[in-house]
PDB file of N, CA and C in Angstrom:
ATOM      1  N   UNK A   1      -9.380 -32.161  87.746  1.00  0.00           N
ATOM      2  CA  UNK A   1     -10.263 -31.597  86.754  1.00  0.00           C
ATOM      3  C   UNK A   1     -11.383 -30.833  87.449  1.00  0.00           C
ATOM      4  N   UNK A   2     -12.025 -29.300  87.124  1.00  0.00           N
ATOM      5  CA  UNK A   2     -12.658 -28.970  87.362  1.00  0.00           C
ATOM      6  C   UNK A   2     -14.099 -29.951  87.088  1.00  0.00           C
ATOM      7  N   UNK A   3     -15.271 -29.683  88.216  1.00  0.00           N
ATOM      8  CA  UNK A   3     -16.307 -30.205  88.085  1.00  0.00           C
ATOM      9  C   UNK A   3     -17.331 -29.438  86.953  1.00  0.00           C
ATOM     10  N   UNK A   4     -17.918 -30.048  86.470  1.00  0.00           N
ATOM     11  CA  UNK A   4     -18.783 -29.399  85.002  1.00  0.00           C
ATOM     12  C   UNK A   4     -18.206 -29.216  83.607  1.00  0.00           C
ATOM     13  N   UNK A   5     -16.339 -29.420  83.982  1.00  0.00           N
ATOM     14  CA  UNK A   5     -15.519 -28.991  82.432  1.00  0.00           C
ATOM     15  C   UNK A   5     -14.811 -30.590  81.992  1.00  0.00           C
ATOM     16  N   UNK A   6     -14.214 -29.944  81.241  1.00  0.00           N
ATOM     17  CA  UNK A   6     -13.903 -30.948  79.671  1.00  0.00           C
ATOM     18  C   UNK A   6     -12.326 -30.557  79.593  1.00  0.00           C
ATOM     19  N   UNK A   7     -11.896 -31.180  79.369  1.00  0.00           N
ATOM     20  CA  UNK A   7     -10.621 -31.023  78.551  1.00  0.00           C
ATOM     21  C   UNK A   7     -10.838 -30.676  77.597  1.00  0.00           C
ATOM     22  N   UNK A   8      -9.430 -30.493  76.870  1.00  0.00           N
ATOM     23  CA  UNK A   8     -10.036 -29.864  75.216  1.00  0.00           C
ATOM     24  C   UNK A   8      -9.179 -30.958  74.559  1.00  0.00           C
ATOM     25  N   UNK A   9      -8.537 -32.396  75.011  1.00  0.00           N
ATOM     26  CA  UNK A   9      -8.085 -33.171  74.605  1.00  0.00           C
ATOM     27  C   UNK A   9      -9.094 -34.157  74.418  1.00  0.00           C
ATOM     28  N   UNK A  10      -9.664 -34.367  76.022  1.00  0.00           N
ATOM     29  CA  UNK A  10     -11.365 -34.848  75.705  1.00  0.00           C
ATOM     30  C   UNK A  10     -12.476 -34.651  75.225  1.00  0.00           C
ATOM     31  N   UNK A  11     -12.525 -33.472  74.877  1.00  0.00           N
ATOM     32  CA  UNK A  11     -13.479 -32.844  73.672  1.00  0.00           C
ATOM     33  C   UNK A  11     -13.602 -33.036  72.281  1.00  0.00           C
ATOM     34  N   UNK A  12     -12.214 -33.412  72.062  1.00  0.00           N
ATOM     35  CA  UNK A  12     -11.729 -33.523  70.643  1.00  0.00           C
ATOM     36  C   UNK A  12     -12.055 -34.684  70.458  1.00  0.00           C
ATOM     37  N   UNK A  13     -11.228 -35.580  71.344  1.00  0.00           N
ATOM     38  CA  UNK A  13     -11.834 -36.985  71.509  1.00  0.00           C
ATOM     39  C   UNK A  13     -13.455 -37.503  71.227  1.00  0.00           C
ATOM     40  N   UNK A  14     -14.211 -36.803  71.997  1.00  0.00           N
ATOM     41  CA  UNK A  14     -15.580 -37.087  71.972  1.00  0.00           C
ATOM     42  C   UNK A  14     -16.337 -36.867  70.828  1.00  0.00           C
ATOM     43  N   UNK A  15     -16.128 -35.712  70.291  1.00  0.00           N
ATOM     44  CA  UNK A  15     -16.739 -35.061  69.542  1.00  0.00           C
ATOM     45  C   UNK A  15     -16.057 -36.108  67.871  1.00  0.00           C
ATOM     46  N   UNK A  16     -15.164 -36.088  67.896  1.00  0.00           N
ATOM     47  CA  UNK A  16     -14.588 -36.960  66.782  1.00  0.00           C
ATOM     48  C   UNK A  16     -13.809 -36.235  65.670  1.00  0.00           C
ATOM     49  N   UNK A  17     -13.425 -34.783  66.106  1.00  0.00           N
ATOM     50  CA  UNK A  17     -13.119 -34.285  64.869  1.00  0.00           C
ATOM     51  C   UNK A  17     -11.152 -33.258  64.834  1.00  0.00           C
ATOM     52  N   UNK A  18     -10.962 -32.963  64.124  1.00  0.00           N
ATOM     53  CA  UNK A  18      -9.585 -32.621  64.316  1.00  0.00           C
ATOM     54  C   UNK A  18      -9.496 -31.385  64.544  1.00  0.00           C
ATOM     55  N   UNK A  19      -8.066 -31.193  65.295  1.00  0.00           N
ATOM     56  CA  UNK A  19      -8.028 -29.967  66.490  1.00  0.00           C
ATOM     57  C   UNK A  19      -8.543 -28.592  65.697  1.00  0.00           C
ATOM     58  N   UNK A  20      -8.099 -28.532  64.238  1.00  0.00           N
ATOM     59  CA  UNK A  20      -8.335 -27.119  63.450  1.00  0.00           C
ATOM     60  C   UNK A  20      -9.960 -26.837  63.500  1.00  0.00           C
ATOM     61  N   UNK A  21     -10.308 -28.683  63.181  1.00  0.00           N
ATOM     62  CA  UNK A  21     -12.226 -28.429  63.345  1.00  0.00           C
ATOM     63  C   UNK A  21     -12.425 -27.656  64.589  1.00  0.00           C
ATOM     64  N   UNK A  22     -12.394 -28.470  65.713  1.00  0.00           N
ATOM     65  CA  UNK A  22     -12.974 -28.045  66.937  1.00  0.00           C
ATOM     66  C   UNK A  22     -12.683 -26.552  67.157  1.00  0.00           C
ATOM     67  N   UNK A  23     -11.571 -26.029  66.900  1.00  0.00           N
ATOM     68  CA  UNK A  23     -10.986 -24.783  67.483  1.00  0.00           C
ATOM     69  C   UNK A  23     -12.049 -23.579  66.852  1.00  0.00           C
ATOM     70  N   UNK A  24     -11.720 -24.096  64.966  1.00  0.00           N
ATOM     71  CA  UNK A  24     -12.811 -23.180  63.983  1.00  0.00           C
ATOM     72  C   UNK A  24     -14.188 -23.202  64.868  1.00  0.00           C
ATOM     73  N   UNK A  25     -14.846 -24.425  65.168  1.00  0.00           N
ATOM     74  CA  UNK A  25     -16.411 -24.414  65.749  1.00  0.00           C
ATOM     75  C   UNK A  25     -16.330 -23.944  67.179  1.00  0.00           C
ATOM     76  N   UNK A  26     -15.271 -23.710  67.299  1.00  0.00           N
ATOM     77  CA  UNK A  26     -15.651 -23.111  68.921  1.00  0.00           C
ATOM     78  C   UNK A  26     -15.386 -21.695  68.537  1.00  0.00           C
ATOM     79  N   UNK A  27     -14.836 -20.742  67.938  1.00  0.00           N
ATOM     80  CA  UNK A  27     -14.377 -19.525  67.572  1.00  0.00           C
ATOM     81  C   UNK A  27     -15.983 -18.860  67.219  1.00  0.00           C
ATOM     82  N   UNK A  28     -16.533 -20.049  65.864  1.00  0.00           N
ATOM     83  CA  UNK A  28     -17.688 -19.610  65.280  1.00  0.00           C
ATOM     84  C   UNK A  28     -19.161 -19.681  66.200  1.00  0.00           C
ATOM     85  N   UNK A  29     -19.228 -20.515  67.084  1.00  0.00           N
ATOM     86  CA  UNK A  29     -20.074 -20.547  67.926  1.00  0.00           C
ATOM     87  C   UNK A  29     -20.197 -19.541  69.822  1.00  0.00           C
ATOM     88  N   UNK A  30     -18.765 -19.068  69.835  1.00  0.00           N
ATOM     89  CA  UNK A  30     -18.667 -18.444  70.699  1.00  0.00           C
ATOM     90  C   UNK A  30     -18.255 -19.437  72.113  1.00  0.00           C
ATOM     91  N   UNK A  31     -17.910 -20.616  72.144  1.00  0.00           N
ATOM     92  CA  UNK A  31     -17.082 -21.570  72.987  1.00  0.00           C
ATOM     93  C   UNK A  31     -16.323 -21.001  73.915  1.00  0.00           C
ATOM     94  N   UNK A  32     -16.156 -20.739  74.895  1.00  0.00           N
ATOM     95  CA  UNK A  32     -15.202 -19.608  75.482  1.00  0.00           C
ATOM     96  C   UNK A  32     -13.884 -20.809  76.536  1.00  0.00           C
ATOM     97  N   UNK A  33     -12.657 -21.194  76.548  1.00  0.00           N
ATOM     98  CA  UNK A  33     -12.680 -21.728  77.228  1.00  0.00           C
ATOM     99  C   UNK A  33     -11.444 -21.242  78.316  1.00  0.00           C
ATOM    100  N   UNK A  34     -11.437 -22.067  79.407  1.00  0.00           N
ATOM    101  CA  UNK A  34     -10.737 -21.516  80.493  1.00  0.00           C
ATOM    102  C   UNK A  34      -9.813 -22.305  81.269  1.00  0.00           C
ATOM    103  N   UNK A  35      -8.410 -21.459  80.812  1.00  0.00           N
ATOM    104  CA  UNK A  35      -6.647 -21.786  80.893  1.00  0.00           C
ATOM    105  C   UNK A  35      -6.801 -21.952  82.638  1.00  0.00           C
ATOM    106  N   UNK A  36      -5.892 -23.553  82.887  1.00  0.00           N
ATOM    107  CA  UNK A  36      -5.751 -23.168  84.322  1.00  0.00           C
ATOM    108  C   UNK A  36      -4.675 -24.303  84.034  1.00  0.00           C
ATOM    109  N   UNK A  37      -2.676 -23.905  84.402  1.00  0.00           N
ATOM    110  CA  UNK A  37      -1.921 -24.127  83.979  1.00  0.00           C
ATOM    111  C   UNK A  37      -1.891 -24.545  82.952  1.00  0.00           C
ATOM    112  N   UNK A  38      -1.624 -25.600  82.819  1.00  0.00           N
ATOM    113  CA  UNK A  38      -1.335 -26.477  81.402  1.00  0.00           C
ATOM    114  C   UNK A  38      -2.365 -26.959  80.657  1.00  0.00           C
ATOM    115  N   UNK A  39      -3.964 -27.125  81.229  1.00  0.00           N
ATOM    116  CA  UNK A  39      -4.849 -27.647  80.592  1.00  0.00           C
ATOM    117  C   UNK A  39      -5.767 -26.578  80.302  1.00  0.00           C
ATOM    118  N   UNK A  40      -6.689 -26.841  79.125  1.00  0.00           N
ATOM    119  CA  UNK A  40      -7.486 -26.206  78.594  1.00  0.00           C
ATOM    120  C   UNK A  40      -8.778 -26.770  78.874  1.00  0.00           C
ATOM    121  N   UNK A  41      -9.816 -26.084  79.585  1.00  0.00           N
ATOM    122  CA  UNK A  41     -11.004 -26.447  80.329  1.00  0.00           C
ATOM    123  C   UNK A  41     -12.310 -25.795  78.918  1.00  0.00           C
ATOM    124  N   UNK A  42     -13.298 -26.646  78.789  1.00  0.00           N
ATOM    125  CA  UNK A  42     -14.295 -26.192  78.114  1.00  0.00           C
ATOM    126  C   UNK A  42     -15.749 -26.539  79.097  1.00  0.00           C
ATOM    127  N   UNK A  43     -16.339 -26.103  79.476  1.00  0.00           N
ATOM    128  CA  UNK A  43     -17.781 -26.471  79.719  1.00  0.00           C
ATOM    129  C   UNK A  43     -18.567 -27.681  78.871  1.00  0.00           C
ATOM    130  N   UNK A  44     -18.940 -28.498  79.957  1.00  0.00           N
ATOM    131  CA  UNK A  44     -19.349 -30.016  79.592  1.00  0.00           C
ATOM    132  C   UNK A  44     -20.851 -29.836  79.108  1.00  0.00           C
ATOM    133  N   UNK A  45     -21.623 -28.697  79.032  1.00  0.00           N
ATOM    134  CA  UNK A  45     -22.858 -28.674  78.591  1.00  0.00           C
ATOM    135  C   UNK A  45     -22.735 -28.021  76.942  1.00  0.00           C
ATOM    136  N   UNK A  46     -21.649 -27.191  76.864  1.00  0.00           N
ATOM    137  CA  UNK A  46     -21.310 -26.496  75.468  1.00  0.00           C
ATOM    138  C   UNK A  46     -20.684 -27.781  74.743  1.00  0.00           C
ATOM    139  N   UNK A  47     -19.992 -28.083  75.261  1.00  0.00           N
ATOM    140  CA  UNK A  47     -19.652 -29.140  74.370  1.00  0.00           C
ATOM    141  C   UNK A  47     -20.284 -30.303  74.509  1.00  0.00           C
ATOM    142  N   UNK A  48     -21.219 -30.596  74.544  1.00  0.00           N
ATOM    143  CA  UNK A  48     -22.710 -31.389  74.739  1.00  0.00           C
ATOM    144  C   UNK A  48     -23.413 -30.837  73.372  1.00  0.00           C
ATOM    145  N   UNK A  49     -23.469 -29.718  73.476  1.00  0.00           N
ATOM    146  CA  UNK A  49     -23.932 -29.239  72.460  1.00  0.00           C
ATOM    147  C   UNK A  49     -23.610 -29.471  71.024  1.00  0.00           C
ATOM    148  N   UNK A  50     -22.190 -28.935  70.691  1.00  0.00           N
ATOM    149  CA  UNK A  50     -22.015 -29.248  69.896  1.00  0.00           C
ATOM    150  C   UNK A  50     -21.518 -30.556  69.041  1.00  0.00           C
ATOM    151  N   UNK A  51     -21.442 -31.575  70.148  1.00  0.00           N
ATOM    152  CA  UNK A  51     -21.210 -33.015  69.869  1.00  0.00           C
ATOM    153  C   UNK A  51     -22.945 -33.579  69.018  1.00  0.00           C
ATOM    154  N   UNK A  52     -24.067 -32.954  69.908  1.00  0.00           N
ATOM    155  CA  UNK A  52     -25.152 -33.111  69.347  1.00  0.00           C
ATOM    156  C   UNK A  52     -25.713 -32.317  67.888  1.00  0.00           C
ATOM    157  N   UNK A  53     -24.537 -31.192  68.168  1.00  0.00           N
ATOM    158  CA  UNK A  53     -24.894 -30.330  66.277  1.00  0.00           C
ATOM    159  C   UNK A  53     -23.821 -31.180  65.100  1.00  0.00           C
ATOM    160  N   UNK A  54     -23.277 -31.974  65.697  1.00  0.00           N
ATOM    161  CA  UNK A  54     -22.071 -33.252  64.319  1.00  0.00           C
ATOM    162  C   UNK A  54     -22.954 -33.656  64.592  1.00  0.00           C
ATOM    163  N   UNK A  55     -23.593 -34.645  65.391  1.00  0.00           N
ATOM    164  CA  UNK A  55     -24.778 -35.736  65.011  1.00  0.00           C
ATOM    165  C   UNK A  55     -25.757 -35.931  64.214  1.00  0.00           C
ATOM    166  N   UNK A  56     -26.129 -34.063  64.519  1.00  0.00           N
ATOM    167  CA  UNK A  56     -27.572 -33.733  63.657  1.00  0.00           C
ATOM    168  C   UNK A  56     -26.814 -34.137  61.970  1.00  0.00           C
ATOM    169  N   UNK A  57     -25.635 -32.739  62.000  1.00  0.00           N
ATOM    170  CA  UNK A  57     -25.146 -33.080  60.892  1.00  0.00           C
ATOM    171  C   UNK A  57     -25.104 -34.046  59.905  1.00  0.00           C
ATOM    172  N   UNK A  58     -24.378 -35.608  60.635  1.00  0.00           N
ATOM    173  CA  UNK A  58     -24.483 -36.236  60.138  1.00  0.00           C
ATOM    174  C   UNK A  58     -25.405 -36.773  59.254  1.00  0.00           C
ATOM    175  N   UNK A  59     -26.629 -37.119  60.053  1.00  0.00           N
ATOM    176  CA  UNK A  59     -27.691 -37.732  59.856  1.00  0.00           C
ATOM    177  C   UNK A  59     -28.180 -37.219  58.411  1.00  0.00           C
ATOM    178  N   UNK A  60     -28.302 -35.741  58.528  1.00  0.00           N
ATOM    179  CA  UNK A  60     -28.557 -34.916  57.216  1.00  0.00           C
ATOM    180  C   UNK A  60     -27.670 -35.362  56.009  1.00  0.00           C
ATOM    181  N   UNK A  61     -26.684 -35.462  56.330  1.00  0.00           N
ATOM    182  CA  UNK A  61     -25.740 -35.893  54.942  1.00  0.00           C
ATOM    183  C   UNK A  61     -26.120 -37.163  54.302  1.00  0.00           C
ATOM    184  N   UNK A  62     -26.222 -38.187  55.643  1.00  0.00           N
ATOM    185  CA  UNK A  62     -26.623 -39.524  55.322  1.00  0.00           C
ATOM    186  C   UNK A  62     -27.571 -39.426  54.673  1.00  0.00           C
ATOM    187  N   UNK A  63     -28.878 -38.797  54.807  1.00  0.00           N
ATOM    188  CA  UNK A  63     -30.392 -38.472  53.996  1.00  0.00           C
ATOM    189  C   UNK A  63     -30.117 -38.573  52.497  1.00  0.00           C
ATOM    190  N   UNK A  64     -29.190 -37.054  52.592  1.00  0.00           N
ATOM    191  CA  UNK A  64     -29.021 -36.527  51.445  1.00  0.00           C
ATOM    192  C   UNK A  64     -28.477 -38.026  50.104  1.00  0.00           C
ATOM    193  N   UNK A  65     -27.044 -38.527  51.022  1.00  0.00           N
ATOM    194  CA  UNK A  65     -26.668 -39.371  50.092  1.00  0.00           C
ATOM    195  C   UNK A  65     -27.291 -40.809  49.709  1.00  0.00           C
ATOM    196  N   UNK A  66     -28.114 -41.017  50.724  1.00  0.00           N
ATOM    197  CA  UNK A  66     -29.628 -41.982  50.031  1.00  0.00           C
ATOM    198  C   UNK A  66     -30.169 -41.900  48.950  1.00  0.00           C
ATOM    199  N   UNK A  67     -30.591 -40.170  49.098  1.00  0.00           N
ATOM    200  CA  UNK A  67     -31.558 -39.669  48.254  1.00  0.00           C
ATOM    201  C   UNK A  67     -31.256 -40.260  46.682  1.00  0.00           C
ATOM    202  N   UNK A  68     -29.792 -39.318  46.682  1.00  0.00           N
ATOM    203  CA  UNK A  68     -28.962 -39.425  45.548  1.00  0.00           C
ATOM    204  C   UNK A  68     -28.657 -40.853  44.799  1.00  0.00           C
ATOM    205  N   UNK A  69     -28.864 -41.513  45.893  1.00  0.00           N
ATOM    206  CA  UNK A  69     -28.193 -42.596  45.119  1.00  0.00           C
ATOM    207  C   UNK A  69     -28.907 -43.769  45.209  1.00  0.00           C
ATOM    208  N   UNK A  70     -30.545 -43.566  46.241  1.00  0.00           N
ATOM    209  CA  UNK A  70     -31.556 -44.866  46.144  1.00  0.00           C
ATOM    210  C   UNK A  70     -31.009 -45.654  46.799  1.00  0.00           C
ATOM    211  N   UNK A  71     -30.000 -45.892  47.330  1.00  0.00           N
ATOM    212  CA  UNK A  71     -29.307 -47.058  48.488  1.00  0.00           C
ATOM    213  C   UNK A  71     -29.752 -46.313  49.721  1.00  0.00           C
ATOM    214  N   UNK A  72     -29.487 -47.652  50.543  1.00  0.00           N
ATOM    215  CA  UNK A  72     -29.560 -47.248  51.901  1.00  0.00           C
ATOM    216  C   UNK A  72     -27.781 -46.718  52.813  1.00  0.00           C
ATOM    217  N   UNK A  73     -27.892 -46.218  53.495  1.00  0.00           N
ATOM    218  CA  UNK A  73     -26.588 -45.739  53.656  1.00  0.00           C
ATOM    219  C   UNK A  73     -26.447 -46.317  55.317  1.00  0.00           C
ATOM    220  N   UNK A  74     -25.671 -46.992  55.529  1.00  0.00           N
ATOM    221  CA  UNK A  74     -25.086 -47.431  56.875  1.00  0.00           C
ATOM    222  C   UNK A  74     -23.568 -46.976  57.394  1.00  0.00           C
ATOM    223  N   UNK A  75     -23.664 -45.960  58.274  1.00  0.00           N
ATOM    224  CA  UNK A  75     -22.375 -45.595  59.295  1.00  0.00           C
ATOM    225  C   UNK A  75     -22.071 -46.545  59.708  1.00  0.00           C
ATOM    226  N   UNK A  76     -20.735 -46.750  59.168  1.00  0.00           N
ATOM    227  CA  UNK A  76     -19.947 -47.684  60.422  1.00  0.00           C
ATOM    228  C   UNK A  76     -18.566 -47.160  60.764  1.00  0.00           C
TER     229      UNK A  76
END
């Protein structure tokens, strides 16, 4: 494995979301990644990134569905 990159098997992994997600958010964000035979390399700081923009995400939804509904909302 290159030093500083990601798989894009481990990316998917990390990040938590399915291959059509990741591919769409890397297209829309400008993700660039780089073929070397068989594996697909992404940069470990970009995808840092966007593991931390689902997080934010989350959190926001969770707010939202508090709001709505006066319960407290627990991820598990």
């Amino acid at each position: 494995m290159k030093e500083g990159y990601i798989t894009k098997g481990e990316a998917i992994k990390e990040i938590g979301v399915a291959f059509g997600t990741f591919e769409k958010y890397c297209r829309k964000f400008g993700i660039e990644s780089i073929h070397e035979g068989r594996c697909t390399y992404y940069e470990r700081k970009q995808i840092d990134m966007l593991k931390q923009l689902f997080t934010e995400q989350v959190q926001s939804h969770i707010r939202i569905i508090e709001k709505w509904t006066g319960r407290k909302v627990k991820l598990v």
